[in-house]
Coordinates of C-alpha atoms (C1' of nucleotides) in Angstrom, one line a residue:
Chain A
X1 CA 88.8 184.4 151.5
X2 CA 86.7 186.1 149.5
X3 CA 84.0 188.7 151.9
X4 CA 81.0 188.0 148.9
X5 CA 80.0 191.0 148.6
X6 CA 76.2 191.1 146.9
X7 CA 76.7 192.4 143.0
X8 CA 74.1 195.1 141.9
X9 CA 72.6 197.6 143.6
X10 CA 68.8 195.8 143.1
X11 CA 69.3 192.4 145.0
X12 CA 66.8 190.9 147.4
X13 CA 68.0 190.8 151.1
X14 CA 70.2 187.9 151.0
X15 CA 71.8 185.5 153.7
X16 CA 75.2 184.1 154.1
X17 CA 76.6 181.1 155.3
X18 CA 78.9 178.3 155.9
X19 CA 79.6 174.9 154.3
X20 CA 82.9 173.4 155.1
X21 CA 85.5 175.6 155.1
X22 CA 83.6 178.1 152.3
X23 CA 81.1 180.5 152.8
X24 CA 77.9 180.8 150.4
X25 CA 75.6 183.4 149.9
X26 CA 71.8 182.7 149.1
X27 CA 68.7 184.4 148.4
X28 CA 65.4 183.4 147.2
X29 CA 66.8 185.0 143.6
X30 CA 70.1 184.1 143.2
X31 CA 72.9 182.1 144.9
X32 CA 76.8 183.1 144.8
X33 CA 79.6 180.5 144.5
X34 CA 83.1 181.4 145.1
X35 CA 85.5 180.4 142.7
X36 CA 87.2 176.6 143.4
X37 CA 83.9 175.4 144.7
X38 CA 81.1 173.1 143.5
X39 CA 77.8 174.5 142.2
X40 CA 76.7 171.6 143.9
X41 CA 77.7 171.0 147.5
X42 CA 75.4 168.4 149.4
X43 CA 73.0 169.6 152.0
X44 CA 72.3 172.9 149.4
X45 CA 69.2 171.5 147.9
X46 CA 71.0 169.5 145.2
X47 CA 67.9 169.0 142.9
X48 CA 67.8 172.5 141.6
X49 CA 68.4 173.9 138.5
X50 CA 70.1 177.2 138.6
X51 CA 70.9 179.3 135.6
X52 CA 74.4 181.1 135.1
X53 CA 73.8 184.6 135.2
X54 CA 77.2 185.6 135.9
X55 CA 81.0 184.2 136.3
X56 CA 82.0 180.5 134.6
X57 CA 81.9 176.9 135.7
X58 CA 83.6 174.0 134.7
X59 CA 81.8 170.5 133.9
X60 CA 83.9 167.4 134.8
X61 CA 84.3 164.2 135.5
X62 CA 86.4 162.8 138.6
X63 CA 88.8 160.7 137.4
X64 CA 90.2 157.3 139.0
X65 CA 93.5 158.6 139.3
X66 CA 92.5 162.1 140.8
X67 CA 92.6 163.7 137.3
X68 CA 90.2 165.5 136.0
X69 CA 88.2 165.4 133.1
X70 CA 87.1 168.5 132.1
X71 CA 84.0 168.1 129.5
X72 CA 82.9 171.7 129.2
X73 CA 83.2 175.2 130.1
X74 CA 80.1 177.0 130.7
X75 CA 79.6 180.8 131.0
X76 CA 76.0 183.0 131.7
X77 CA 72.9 182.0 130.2
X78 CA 73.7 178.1 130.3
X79 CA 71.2 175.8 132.5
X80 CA 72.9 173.4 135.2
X81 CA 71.8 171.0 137.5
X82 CA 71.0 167.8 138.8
X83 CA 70.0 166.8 134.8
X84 CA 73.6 167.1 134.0
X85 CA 75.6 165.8 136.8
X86 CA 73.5 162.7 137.2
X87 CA 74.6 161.5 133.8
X88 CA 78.2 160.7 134.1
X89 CA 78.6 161.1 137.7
X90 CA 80.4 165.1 136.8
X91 CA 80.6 168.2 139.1
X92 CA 80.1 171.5 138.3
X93 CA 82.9 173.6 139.5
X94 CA 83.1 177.9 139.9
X95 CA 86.0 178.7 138.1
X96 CA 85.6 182.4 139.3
X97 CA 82.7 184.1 141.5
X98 CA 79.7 183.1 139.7
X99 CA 76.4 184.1 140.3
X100 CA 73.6 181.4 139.9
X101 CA 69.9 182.2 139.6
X102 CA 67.3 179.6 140.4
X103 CA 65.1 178.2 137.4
X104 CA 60.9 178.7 138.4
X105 CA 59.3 175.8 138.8
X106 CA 57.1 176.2 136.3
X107 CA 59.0 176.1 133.8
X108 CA 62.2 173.9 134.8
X109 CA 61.0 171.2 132.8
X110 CA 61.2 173.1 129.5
X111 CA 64.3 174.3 130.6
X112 CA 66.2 171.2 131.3
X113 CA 65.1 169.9 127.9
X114 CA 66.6 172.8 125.9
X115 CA 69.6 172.4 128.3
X116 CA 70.3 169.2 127.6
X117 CA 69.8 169.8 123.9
X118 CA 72.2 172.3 123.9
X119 CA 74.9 170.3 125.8
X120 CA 74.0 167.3 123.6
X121 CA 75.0 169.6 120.8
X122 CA 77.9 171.0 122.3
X123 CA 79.3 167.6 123.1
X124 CA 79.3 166.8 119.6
X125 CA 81.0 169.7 118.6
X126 CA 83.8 168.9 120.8
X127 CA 83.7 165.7 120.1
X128 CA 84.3 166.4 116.6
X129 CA 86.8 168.8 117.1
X130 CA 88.9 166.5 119.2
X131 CA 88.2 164.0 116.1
X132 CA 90.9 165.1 113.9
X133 CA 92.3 168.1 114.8
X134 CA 95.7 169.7 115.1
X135 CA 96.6 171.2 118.2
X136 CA 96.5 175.2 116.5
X137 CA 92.3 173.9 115.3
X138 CA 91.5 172.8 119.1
X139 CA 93.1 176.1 120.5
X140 CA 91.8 178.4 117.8
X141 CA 88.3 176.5 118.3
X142 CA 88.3 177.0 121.8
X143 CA 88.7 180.3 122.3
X144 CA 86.7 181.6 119.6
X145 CA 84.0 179.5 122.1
X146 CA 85.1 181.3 125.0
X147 CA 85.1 184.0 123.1
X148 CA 81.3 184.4 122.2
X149 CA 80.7 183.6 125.8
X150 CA 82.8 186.0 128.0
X151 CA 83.6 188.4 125.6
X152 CA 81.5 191.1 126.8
X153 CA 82.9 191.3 129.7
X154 CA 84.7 194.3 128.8
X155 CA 82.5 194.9 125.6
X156 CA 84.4 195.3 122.4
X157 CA 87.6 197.2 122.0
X158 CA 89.2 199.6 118.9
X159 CA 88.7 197.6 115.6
X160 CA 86.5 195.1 116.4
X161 CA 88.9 193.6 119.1
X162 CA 87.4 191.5 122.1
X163 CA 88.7 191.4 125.0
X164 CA 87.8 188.2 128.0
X165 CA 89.4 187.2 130.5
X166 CA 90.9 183.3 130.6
X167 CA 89.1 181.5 133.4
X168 CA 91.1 178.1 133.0
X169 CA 94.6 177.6 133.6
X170 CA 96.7 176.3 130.5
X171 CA 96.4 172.8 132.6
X172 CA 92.7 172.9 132.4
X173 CA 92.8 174.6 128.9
X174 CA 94.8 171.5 128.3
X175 CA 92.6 169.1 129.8
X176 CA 89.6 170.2 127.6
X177 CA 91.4 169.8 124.5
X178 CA 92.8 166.9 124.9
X179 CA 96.5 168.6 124.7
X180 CA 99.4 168.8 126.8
X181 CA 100.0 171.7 129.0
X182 CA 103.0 173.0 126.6
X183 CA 101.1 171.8 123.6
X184 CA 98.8 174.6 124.5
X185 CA 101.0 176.8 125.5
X186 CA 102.9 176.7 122.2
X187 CA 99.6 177.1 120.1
X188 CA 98.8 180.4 122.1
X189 CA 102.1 181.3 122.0
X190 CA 101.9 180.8 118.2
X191 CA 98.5 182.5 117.8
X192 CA 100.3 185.8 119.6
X193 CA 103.5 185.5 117.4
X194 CA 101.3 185.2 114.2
X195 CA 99.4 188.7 114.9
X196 CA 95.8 186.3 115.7
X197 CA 95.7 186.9 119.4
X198 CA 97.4 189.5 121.9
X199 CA 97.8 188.9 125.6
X200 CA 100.5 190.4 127.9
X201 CA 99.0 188.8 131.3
X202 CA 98.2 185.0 130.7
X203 CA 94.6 185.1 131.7
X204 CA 93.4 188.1 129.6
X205 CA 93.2 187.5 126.0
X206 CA 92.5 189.6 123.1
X207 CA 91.1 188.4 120.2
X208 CA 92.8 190.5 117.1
X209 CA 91.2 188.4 113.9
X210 CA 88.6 186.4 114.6
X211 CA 88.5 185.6 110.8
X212 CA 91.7 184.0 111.1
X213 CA 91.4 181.8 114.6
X214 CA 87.9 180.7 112.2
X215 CA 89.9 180.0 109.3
X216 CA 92.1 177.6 111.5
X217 CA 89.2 176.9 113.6
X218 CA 87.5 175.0 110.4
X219 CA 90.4 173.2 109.4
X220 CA 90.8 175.7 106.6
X221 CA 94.3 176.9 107.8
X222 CA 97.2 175.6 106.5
X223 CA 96.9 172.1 105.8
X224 CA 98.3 170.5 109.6
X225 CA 98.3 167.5 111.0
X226 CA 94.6 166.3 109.2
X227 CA 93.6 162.8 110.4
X228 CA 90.5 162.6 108.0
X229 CA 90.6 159.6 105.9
X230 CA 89.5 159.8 102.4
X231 CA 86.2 160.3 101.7
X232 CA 84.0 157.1 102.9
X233 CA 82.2 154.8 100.5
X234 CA 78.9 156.2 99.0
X235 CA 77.0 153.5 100.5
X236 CA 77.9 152.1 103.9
X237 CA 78.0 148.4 102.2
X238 CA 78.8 145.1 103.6
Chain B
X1 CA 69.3 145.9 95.1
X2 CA 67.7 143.8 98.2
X3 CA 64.9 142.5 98.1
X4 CA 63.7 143.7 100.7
X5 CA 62.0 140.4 101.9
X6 CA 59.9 140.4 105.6
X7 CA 61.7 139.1 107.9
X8 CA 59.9 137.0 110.7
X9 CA 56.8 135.7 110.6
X10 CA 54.8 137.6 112.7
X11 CA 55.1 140.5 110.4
X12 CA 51.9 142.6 110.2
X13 CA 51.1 143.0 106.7
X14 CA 53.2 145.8 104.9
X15 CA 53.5 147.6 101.8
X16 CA 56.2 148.6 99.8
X17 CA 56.8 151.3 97.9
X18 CA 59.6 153.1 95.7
X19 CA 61.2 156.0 96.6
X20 CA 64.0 157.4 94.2
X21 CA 65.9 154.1 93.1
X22 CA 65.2 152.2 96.3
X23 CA 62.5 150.4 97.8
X24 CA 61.0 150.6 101.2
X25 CA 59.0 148.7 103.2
X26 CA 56.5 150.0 105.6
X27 CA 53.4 148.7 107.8
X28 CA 51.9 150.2 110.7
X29 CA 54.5 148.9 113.2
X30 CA 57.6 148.7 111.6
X31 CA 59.5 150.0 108.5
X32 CA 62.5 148.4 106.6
X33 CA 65.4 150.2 105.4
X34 CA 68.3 148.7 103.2
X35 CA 71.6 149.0 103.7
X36 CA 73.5 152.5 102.4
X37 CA 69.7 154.4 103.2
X38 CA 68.7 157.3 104.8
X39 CA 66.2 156.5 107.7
X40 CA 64.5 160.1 107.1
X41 CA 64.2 160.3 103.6
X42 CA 62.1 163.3 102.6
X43 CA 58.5 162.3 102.4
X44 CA 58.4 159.6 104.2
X45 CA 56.9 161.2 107.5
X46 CA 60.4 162.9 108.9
X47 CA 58.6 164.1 111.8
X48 CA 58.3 160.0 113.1
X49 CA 60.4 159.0 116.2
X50 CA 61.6 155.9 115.6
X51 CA 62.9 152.6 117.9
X52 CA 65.7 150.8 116.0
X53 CA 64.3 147.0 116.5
X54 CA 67.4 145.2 114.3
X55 CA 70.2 146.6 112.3
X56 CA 72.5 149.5 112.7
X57 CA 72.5 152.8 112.0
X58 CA 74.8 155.6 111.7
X59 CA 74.3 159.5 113.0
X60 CA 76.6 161.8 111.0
X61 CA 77.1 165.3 109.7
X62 CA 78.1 165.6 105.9
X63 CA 81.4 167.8 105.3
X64 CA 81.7 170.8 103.1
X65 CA 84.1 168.9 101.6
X66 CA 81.9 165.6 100.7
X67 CA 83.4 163.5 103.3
X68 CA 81.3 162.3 106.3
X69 CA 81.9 163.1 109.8
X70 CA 80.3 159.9 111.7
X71 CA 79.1 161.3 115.3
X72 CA 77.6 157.9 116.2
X73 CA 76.9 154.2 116.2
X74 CA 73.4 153.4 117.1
X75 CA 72.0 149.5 117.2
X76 CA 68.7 148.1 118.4
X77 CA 67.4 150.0 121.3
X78 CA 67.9 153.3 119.8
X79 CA 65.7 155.8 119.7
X80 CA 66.5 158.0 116.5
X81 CA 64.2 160.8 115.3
X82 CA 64.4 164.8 114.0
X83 CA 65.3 165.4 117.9
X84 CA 68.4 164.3 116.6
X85 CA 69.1 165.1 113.0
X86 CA 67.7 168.5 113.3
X87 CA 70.0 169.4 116.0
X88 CA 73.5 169.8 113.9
X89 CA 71.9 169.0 110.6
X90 CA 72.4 165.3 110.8
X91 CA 71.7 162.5 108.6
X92 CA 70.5 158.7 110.2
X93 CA 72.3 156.4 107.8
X94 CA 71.4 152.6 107.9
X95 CA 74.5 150.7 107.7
X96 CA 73.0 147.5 107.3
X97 CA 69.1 146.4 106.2
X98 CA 67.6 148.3 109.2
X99 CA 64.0 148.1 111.0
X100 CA 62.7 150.5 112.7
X101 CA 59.4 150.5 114.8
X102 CA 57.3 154.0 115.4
X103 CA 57.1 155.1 119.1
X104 CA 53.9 155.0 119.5
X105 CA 52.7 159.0 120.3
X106 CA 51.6 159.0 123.8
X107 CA 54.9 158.2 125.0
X108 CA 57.1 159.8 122.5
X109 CA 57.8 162.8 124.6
X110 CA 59.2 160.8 127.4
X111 CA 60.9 158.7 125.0
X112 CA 62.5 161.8 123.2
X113 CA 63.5 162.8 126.3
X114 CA 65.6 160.0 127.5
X115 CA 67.1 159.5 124.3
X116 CA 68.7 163.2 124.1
X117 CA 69.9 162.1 127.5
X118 CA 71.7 158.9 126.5
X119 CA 73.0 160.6 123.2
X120 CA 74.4 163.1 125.2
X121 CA 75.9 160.6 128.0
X122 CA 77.5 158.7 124.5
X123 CA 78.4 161.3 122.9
X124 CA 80.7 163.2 126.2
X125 CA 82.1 159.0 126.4
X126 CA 83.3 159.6 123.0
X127 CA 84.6 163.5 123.4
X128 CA 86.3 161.9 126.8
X129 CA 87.8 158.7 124.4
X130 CA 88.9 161.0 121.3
X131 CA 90.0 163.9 124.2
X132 CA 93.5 162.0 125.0
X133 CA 93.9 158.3 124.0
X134 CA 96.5 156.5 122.0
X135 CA 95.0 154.0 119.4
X136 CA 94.9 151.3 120.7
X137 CA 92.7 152.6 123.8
X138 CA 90.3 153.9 120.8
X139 CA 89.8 151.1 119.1
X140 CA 89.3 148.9 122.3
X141 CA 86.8 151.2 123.6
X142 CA 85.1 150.9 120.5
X143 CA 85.2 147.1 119.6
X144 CA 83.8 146.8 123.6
X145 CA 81.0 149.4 122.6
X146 CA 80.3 147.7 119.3
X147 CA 79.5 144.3 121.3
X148 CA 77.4 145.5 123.2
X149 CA 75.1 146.6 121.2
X150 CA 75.7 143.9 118.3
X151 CA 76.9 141.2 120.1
X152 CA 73.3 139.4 120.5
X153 CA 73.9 138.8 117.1
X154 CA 75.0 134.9 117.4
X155 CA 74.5 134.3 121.3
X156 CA 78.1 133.7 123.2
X157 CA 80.4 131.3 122.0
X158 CA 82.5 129.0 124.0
X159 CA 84.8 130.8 126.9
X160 CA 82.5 133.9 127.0
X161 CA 83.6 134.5 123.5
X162 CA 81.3 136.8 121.4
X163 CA 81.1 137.1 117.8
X164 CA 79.4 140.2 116.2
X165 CA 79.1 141.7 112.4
X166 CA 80.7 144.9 112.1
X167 CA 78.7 146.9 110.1
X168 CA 81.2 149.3 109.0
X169 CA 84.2 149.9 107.1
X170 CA 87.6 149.9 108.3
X171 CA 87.4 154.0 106.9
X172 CA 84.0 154.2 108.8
X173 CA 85.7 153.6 112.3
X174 CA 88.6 155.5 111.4
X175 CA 86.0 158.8 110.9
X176 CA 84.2 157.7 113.9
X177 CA 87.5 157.4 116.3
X178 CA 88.9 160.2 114.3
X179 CA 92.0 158.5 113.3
X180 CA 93.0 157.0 109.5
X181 CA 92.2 154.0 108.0
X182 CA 95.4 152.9 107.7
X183 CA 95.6 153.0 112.0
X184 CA 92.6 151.7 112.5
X185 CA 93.7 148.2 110.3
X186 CA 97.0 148.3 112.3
X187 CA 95.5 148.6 115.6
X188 CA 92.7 145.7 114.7
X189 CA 95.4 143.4 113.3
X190 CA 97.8 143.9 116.6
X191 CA 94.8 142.7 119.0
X192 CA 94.3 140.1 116.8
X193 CA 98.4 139.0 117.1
X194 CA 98.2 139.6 120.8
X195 CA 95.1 137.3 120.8
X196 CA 92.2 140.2 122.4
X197 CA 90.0 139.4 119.3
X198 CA 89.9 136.9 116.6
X199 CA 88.3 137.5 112.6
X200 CA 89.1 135.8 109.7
X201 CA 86.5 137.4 107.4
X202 CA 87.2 141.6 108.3
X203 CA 83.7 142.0 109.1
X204 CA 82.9 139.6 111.8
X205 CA 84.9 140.0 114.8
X206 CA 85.5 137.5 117.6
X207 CA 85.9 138.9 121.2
X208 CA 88.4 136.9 123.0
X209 CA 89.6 139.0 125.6
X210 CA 87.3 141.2 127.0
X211 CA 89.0 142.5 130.6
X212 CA 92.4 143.1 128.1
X213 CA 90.5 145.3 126.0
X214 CA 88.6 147.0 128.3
X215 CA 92.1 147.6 129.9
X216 CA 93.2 148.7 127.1
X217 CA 89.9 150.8 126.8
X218 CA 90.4 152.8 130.4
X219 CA 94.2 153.3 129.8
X220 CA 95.2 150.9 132.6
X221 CA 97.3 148.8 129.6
X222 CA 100.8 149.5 128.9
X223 CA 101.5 153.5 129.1
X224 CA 101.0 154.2 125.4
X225 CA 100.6 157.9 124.9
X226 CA 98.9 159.1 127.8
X227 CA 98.0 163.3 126.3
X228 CA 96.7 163.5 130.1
X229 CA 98.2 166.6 131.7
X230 CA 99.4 166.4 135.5
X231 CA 96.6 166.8 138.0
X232 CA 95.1 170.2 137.6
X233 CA 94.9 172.5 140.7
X234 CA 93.4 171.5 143.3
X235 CA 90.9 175.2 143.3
X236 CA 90.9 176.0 139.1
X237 CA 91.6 179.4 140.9
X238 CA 93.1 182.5 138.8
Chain C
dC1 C1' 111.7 189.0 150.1
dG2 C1' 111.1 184.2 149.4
dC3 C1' 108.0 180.6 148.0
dA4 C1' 104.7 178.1 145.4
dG5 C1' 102.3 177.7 141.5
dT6 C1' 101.9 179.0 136.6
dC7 C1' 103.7 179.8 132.3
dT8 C1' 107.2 179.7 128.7
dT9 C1' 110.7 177.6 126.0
dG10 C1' 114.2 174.0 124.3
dA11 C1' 115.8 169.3 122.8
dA12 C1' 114.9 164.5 122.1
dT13 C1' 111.8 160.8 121.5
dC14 C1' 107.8 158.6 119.8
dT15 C1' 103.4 158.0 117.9
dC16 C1' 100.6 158.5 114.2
dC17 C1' 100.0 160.2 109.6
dT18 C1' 101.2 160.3 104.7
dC19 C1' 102.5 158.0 100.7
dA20 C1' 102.7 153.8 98.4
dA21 C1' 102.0 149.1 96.9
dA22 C1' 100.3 144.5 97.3
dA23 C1' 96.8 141.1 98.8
dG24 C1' 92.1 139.7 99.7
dG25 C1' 86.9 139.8 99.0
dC26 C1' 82.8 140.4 96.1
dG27 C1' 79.9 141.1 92.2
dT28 C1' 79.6 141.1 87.2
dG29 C1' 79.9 139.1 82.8
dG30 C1' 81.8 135.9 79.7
Chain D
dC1 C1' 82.7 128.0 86.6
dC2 C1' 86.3 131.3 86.1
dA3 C1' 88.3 135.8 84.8
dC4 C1' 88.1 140.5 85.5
dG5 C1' 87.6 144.9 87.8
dC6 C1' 86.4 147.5 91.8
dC7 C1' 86.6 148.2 96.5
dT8 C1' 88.4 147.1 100.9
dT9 C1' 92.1 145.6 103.8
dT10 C1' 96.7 144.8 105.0
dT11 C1' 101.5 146.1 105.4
dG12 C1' 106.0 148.8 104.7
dA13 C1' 109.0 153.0 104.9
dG14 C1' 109.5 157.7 105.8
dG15 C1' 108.4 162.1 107.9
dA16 C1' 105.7 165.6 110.5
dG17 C1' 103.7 166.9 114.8
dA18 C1' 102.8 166.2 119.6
dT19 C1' 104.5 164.5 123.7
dT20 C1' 108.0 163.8 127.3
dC21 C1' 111.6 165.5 130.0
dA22 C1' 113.7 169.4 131.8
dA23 C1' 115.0 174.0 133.0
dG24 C1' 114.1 178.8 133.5
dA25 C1' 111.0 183.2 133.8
dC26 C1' 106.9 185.2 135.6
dT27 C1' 103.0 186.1 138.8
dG28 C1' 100.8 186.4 143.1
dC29 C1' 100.8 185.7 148.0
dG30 C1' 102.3 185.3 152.7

DNA sequence: CGCAGTCTTGAATCTCCTCAAAAGGCGTGG
DNA sequence: CCACGCCTTTTGAGGAGATTCAAGACTGCG
């Protein structure tokens, strides 16, 4: 297991300890979550609301059959907490070592709005993407998403190249999109054939032109599987 | 054009007034909009939160391309305001002659507030229905969803039968479930063959069958095209 | 080194979409 | 009142894309 070593040289004295079989690490700044585990374990003061400052998590929802339903993918600077699991009964899961810094009190409330704006937004998005999209718009969609928020984890490369590493699994990727597991694998495949994308280990992906993924992202590429009906009537009308 | 007569008779007294080609009708409770109408036309007070009291209403984004891209369904209950169109540069169209109430100010905050929470809550349901789910299980989720918030309309019929108006076009659903027109009408007219609903006229629909469709709803029917990838790992690790 | 999990790739099937045409409903105007 | 046109809805046939099933390659770990 991981020995959670504290990140930065400028942390507050910190403790570390035991829940289950997993060991978190705590201070009155920040909190450290291995990957695998919830955000949220019970008996960790469950009602907080805990900014991502570093690593990624993954919102879902449990499903009946022991599937899971991933909704989102969330990386630093994004707000969780009680606010959003509540809703539909989700978890937040560590996908890798993420580092989680406590919101103030004074001004959770303010926070937890503009949280839940932002996911309210984001949920749309997805929602639309998954509306009518071919499998090549989800994927190009996505990453271009996880693009803008883990790609400066190695900061930019030659020619405008990003560089981030692939938290999810094709499985999960999968999951998100509403996609097979070889459906996505194809589209990546695809993407690294076509010059769009360049990865020699599965989990670390370069983005090569980002105009491109956009162009399929929008539904401008080629003209794919489109489920969009003609335009609707001007007026609603019974 | 409607005119726009008061309906009740409790009405306070109201005014109406032109706006473009249409008419409105406004009083210091409630306002009436007509079918195929914004409910935030410019000028008339766009900062207002608003309480659908009867009607329906639709929350969409408008295409590049002209056609509409329908993000919601909203009936009486609602809470609709610039919370929400301002968020992704929505409209709030009324599908149907439409009144709204104002929320009266002290309490709009909290009001705000708990709507952006159930608009989120609907609108991951909808990212979760469009993420993997055959037809059928679309349109089932829907018709369930539509009842229940416009099946008050003519009280339950005999055998826990309900009958409710269905304010849009068979092109409207098809945006909103993100699938064609032409599916849509296929998928309606098979629950009506396997007896789950009933219509003669294709606006008012009959539910017949509710635990079938919301069988059908969940995925527990017959295994249509489950997209749903095995069970992720059991750790998301890398 | 062997194992377990992940990822890639191939072939066949199936669902849904596209294209197309006909039927039904509604309002307008004769 | 009926005929006409427009829009909506229904239904058919064919094809493209994604899934399913299956096998093999790769990675990381014990």
């Amino acid at each position: 297991m991981l020995d959670s070593p504290v990140i930065g040289t400028k942390m507050p004295p910190s403790i570390t300890f035991t829940l289950g079989e997993h060991r978190y690490e705590r201070s009155t700044e920040s909190r450290v979550v291995p990957a695998g585990m919830l955000a949220f374990p019970a008996g960790l003061g469950n009602a907080e609301t805990l900014r991502i400052v570093e690593g990624a998590v993954c919102l879902y929802q449990q499903a009946g059959d022991g599937g899971r339903r991933i909704l989102d993918i969330l990386g630093p600077g994004h707000v969780v907490g009680a606010f959003l699991t509540d809703l539909g009964g989700c978890n937040v899961l560590a996908l890798t070592r993420t580092r989680l810094a406590a919101v103030a009190a004074p001004e959770e409330p303010a926070r937890i709005a503009e949280a839940t704006r932002t996911m309210l937004k984001r949920a749309q998005s997805h929602a639309l993407l998954l509306r009518g999209n071919a499998v090549s718009e989800r994927v190009a969609s996505c990453l271009l998403d996880l693009e803008r928020q883990f790609g400066g984890e190695f900061g930019p490369g030659p020619d405008d190249e990003t560089t981030f590493t692939l938290h999810l699994t094709r499985a999960d990727l999968a999951d998100w999109l509403g996609l097979t597991l070889t459906s996505v694998s194809r589209g990546l495949n695809a993407f690294k054939r076509a010059g769009l994308i360049a990865f020699d280990h599965p989990k670390v992906i370069t983005i090569r032109d980002r105009e491109g993924l956009e162009a399929l992202a929008s539904g401008q590429g080629e003209p794919t599987r489109r489920r969009l009906p003609q335009a609707a009537s001007p007026a609603g009308g019974f």
